[in-house]
Coordinates of C-alpha atoms in Angstrom, one line a residue:
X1 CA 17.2 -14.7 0.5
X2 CA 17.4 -15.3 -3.0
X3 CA 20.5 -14.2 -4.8
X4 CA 19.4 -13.1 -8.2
X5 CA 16.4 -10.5 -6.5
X6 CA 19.0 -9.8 -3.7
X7 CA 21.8 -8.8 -5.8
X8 CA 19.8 -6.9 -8.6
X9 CA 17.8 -5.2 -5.4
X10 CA 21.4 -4.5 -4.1
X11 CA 22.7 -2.9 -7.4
X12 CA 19.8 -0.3 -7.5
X13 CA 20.5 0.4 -3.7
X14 CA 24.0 1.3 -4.6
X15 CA 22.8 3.6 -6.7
X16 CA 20.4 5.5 -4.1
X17 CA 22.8 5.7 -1.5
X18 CA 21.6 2.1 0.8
X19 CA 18.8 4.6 1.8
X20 CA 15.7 2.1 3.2
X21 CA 13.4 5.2 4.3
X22 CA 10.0 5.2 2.7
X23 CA 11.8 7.4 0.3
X24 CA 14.6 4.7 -0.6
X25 CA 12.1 1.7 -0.6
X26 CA 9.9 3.5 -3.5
X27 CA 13.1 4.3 -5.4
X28 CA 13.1 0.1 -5.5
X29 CA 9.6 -0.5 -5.7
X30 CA 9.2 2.0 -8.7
X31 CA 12.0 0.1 -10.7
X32 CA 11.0 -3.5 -9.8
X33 CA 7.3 -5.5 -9.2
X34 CA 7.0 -8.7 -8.0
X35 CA 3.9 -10.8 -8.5
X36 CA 3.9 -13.1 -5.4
X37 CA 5.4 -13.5 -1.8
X38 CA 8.4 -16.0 -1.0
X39 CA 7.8 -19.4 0.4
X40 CA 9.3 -19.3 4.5
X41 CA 11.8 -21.7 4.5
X42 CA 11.3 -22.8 8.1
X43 CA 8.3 -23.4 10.3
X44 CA 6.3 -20.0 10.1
X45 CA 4.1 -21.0 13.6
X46 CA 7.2 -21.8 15.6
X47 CA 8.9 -19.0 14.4
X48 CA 6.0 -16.6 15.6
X49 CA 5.6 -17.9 18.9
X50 CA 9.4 -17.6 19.7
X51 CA 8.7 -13.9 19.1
X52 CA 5.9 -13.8 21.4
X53 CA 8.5 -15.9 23.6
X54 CA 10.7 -13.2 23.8
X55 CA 8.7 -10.5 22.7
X56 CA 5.8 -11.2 24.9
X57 CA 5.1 -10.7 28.1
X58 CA 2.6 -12.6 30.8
X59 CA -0.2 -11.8 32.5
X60 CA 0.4 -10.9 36.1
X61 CA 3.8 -9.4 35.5
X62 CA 5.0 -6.1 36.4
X63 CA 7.7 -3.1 35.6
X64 CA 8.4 -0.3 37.7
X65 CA 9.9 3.0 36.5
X66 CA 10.4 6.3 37.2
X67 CA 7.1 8.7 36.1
X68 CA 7.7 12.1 35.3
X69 CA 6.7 13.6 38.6
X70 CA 9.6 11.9 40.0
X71 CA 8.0 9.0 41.5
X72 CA 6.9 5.6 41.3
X73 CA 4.8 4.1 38.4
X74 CA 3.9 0.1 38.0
X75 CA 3.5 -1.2 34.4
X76 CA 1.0 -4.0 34.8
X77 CA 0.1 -6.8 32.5
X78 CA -2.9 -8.3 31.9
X79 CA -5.2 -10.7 29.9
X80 CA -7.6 -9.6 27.3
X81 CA -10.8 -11.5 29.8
X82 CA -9.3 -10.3 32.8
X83 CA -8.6 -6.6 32.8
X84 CA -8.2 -5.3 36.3
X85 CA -10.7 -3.8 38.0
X86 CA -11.2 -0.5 40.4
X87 CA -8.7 1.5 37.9
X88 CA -8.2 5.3 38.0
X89 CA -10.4 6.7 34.7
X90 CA -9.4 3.7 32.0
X91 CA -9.9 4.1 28.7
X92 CA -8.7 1.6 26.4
X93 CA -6.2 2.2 23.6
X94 CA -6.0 0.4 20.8
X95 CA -2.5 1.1 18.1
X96 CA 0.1 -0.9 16.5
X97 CA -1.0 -1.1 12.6
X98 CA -2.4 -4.5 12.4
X99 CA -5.8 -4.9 11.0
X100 CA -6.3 -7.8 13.4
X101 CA -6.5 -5.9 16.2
X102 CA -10.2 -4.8 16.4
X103 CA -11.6 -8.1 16.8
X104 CA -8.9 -8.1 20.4
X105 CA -10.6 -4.8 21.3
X106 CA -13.6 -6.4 21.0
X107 CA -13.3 -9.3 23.1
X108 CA -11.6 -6.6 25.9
X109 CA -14.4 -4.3 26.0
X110 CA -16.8 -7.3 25.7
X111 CA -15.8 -8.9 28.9
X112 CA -15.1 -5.9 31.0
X113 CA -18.4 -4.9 30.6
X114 CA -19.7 -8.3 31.3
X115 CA -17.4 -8.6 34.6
X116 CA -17.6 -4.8 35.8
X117 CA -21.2 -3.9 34.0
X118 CA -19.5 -0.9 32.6
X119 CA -18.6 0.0 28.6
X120 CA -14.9 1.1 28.5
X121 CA -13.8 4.5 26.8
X122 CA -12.4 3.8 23.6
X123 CA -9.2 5.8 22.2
X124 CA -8.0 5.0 18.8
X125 CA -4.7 6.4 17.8
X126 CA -1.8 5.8 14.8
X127 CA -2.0 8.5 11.9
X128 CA 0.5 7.7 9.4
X129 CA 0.9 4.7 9.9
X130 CA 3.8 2.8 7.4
X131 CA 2.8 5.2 4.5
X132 CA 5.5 3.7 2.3
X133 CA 4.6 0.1 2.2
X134 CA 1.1 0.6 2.4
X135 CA 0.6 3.9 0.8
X136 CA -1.7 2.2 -1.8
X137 CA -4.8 1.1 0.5
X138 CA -4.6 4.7 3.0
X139 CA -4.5 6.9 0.2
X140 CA -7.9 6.1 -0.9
X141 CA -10.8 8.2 -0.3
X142 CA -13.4 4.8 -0.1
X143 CA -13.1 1.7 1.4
X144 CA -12.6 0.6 5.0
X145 CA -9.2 1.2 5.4
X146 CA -8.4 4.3 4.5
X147 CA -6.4 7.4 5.2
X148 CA -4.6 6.1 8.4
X149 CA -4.9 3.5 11.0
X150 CA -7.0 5.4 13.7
X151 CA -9.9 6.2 10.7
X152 CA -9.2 2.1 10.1
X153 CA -9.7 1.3 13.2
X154 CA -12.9 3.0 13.6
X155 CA -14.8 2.3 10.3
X156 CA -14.0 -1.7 11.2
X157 CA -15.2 -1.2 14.6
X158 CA -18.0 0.7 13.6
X159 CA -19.4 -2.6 11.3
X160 CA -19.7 -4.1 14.9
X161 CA -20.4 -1.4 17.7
X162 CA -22.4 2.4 17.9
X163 CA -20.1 5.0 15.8
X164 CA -21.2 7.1 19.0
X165 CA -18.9 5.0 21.0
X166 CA -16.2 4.2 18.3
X167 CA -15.9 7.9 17.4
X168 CA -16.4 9.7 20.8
X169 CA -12.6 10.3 21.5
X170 CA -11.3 10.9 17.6
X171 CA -10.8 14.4 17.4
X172 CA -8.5 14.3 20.6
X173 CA -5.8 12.9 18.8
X174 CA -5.1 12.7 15.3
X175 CA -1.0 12.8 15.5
X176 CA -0.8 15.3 12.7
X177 CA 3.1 15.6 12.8
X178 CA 3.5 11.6 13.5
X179 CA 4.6 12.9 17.0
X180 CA 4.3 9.6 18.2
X181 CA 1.5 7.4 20.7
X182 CA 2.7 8.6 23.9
X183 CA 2.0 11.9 22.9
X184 CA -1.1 11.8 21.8
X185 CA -2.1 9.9 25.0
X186 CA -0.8 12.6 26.9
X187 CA -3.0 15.3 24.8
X188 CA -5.5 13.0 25.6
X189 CA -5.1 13.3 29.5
X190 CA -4.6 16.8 29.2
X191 CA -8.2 17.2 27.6
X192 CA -9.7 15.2 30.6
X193 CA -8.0 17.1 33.4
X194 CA -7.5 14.2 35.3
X195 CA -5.7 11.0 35.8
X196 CA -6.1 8.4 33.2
X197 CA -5.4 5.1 33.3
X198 CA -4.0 3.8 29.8
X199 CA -5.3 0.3 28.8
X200 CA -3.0 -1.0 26.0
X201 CA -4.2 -3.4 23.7
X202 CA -1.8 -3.9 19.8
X203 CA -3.4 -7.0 19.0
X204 CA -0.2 -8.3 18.6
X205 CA 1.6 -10.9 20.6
X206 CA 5.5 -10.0 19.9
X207 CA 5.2 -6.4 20.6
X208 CA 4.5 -6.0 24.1
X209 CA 7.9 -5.6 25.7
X210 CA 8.8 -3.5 23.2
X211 CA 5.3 -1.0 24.0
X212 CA 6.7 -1.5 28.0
X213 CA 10.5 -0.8 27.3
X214 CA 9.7 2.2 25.3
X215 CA 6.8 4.0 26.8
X216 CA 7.8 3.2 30.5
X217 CA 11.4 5.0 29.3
X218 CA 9.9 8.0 28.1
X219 CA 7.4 8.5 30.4
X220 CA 9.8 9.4 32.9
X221 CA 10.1 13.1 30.2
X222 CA 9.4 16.5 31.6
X223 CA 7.0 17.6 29.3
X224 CA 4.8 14.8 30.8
X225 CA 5.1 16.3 34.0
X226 CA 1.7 18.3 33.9
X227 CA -0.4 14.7 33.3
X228 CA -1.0 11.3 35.9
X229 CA -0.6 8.3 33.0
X230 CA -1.1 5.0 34.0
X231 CA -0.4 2.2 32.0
X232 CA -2.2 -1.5 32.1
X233 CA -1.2 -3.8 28.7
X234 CA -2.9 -6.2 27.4
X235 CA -1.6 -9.6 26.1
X236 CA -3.0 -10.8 23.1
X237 CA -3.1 -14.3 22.8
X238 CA -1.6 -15.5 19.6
X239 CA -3.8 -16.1 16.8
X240 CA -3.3 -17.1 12.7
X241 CA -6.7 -17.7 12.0
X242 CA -7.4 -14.4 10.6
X243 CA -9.0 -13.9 7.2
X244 CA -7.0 -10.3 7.2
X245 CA -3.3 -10.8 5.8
X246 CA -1.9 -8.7 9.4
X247 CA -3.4 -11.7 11.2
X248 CA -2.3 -15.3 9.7
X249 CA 1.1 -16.6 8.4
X250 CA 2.4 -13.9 5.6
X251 CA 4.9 -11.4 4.8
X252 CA 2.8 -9.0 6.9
X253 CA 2.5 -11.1 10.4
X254 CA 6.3 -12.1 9.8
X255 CA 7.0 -8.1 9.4
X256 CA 4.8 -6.8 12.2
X257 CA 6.9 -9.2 14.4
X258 CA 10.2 -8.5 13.3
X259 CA 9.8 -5.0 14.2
X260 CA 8.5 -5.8 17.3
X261 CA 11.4 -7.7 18.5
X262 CA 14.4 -6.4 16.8
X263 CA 15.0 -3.4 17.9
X264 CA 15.0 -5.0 21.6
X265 CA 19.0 -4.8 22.2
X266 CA 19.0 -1.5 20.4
X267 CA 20.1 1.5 22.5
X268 CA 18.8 -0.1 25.9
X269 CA 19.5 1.0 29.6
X270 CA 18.7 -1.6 32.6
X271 CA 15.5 -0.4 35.3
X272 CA 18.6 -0.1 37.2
X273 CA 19.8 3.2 35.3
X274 CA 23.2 1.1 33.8
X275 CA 23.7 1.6 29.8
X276 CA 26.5 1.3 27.5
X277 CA 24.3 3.1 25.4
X278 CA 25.5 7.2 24.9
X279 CA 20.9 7.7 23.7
X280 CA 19.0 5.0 25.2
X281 CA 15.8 4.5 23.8
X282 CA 14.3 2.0 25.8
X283 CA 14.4 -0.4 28.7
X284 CA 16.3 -3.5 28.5
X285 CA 13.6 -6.2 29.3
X286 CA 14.1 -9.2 31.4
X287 CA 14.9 -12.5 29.1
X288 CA 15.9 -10.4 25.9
X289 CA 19.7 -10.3 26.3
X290 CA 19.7 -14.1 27.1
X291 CA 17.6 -14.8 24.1
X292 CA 19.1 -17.4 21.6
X293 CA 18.5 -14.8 18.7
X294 CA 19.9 -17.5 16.4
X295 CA 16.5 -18.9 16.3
X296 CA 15.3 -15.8 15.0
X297 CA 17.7 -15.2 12.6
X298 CA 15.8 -15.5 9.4
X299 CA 12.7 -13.5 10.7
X300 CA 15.3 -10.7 11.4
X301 CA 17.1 -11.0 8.3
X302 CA 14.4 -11.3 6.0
X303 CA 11.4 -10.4 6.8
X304 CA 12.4 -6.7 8.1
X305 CA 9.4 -4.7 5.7
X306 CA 8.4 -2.8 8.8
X307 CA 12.1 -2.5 10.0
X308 CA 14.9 -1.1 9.7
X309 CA 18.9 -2.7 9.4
X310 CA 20.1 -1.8 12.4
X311 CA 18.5 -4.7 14.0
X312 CA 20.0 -7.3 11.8
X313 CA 23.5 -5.8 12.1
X314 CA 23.2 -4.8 16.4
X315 CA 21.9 -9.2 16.8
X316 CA 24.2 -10.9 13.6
X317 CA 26.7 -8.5 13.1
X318 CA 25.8 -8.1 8.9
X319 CA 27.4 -5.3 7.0
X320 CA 25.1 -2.4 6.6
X321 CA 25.0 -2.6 2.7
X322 CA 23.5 -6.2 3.0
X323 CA 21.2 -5.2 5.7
X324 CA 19.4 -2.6 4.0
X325 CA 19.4 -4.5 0.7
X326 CA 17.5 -7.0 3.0
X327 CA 15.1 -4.7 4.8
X328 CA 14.5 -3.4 0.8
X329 CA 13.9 -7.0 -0.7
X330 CA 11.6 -8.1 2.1
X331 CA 9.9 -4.4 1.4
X332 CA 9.0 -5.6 -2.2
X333 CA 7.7 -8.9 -1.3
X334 CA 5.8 -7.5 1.2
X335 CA 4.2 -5.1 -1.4
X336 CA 3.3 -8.3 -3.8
X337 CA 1.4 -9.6 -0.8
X338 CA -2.0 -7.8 -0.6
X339 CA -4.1 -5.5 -2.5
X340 CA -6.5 -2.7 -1.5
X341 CA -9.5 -4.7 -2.2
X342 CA -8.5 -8.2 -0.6
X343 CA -7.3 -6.2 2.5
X344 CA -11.0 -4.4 2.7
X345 CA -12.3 -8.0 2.0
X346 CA -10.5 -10.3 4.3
X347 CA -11.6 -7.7 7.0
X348 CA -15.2 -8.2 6.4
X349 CA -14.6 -11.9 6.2
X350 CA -13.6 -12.0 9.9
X351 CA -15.9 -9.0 11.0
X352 CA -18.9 -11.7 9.8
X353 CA -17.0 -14.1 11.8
X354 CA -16.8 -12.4 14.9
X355 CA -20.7 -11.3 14.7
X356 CA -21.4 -15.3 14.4
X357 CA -19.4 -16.1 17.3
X358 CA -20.7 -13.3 19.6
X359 CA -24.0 -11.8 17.5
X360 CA -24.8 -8.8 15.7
X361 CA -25.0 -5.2 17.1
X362 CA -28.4 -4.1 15.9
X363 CA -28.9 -0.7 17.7
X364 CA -29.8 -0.6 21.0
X365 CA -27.7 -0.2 24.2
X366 CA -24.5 -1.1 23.7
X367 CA -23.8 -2.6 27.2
X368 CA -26.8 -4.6 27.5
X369 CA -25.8 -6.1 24.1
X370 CA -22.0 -6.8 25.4
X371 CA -23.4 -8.2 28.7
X372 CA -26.0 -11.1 26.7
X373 CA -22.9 -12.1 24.6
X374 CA -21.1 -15.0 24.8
X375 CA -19.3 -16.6 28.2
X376 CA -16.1 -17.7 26.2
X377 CA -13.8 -15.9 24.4
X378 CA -13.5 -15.2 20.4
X379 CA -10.2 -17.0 20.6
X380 CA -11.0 -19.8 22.8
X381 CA -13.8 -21.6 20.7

């Protein structure tokens, strides 16, 4: 970190109380601009996939937990070409923030349909998304992304599929109190009146242990009791070739994976039922509390713009003054990263480079076009 923005960033904290809510961070950004992002000190690519080494999980595994009927639920993992098949009602979900992500929904829809010859349901949900660090490109009224990530999500997905199929599931859930994902699949269910099976696909590598530790934990909640969930997550394979900032080396990628994996040892109990923890939030997930978070120090430390300080002082022991001054000075940086129109524009960028690798929806049925399209995968060429 560098001393003179960390200590003048520090100073103005001071001031405002250490507060790092969206609220705190603008205090900051109001009083100070930069022009450019840092330079990572380390190796960016080796730091990324030692998140998605402890952050990640591997096709084929699985977690079982307690559902809110009282009984027995498997968590299943699987690849993005290989979904399972024969599944109760899926529906595939796509969250997480990342503007990366619909080119992986893509490629999972594309090959179930190719494998099963049927077109997945599509649910898109995330409405807030993180207002205060990128408040400038969703509080637009033009433009792709817009408003929140779920609307996002569906105008980039729309520049490649039917809006009939993007669209068909958006007034379901629209999270207008930020309630949270697992609610709004759960209002989903409840619409269907029947069992649904959850097919989870972030787009990003890091964060699946944290999507199983926390919605396998809360499942397990009464007022779930009234709707069957199932959940199958997809593993995104790791990927930096991304014209969009979310999807190659930047403050952004750096951020989405710090919040994916920090907050791992936070307030954890054991699939056992043993915690030290008075609130757990989440599962404690197999290879995390082994995990030489040494390695990871500098991505925890500075790069927490989607996170919060906790994590830096819970894995390193830091004061909480110098953590939030941290999570504050990797906010700014972040901010100095990307603009509204070169976000809209590196999305189109690899939107064109998805339709050359698998060719353009023109109309038509959608499934017969998925079916004709390439053998290989986007992310295998």
């Amino acid at each position: 970190m560098e001393t003179k923005i960390f200590a003048e960033v520090k100073e103005l904290a001071a001031q405002n109380g250490f507060k790092c809510n969206a609220a705190g961070r603008k205090f900051i950004a109001d009083k100070i601009q930069l022009t450019e992002p840092r330079a990572f000190s380390g190796d960016i690519l080796k730091t990324l996939q030692l998140a998605e080494e402890v952050g990640g999980c591997k096709a084929g595994e699985e977690f079982e937990y307690i559902n809110a009927q009282g009984g027995k639920s498997v968590f299943r993992v699987c690849e993005l070409n290989n979904i399972p098949k024969n599944l109760t009602n899926p529906v595939l979900v796509g969250f997480s923030g990342t503007m990366a992500l619909p080119t992986y929904l893509m490629e999972a829809v594309r090959f179930y349909a190719k494998q099963t010859g049927k077109l997945l349901p599509l649910l898109l949900v995330g409405k807030e998304g993180n207002k205060g660090l990128f408040g400038k490109v969703f509080d637009r009224t033009e433009g792709l992304m817009i408003e929140a990530e779920n609307k996002t999500y569906m105008n980039i997905l729309e520049l490649m599929a039917p809006s009939a199929w993007v669209r068909e599931n958006a007034r379901i859930c629209q999270d207008t109190d930020t309630a949270g994902n697992l609610d709004e699949l759960a209002a989903f269910a409840r619409a269907q009146e029947k069992e649904v099976t959850f097919i989870l696909c972030t787009g990003q590598p890091w964060y699946d242990k944290r999507v199983v530790a926390e919605f396998a934990w809360h499942a397990r909640e009464e007022k779930y009791k009234d709707v069957k969930m199932n959940f199958v997550l997809i593993h995104c394979p790791l990927y930096l070739n991304f014209h969009v900032i979310d999807g190659r080396p930047s403050e952004l990628s750096l951020g989405y994976a710090q919040a994916s994996v920090g907050p791992l040892c936070k307030d954890t109990i054991g699939f056992d039922g043993t915690t030290e923890s008075a609130h757990p939030e989440r599962f404690l997930m197999p290879g995390v509390k082994e995990f030489d978070w040494g390695q990871l120090e500098e991505l925890i430390k500075n790069y927490a713009n989607m996170g919060w300080p906790n994590y830096e002082e819970i894995l390193f022991g830091s004061n909480h003054e110098d953590a939030v001054t941290n999570v504050l000075v990797a906010d700014l940086y972040a901010r100095a990263s990307f603009t509204e129109d070169s976000y809209d524009d590196e999305i189109r960028q690899d939107v064109a480079e998805y339709q050359k690798f698998a060719g353009v929806y023109d109309g038509g049925d959608f499934l017969t076009y998925l079916k004709n399209t390439p053998k290989t995968s986007f992310f295998d060429r």
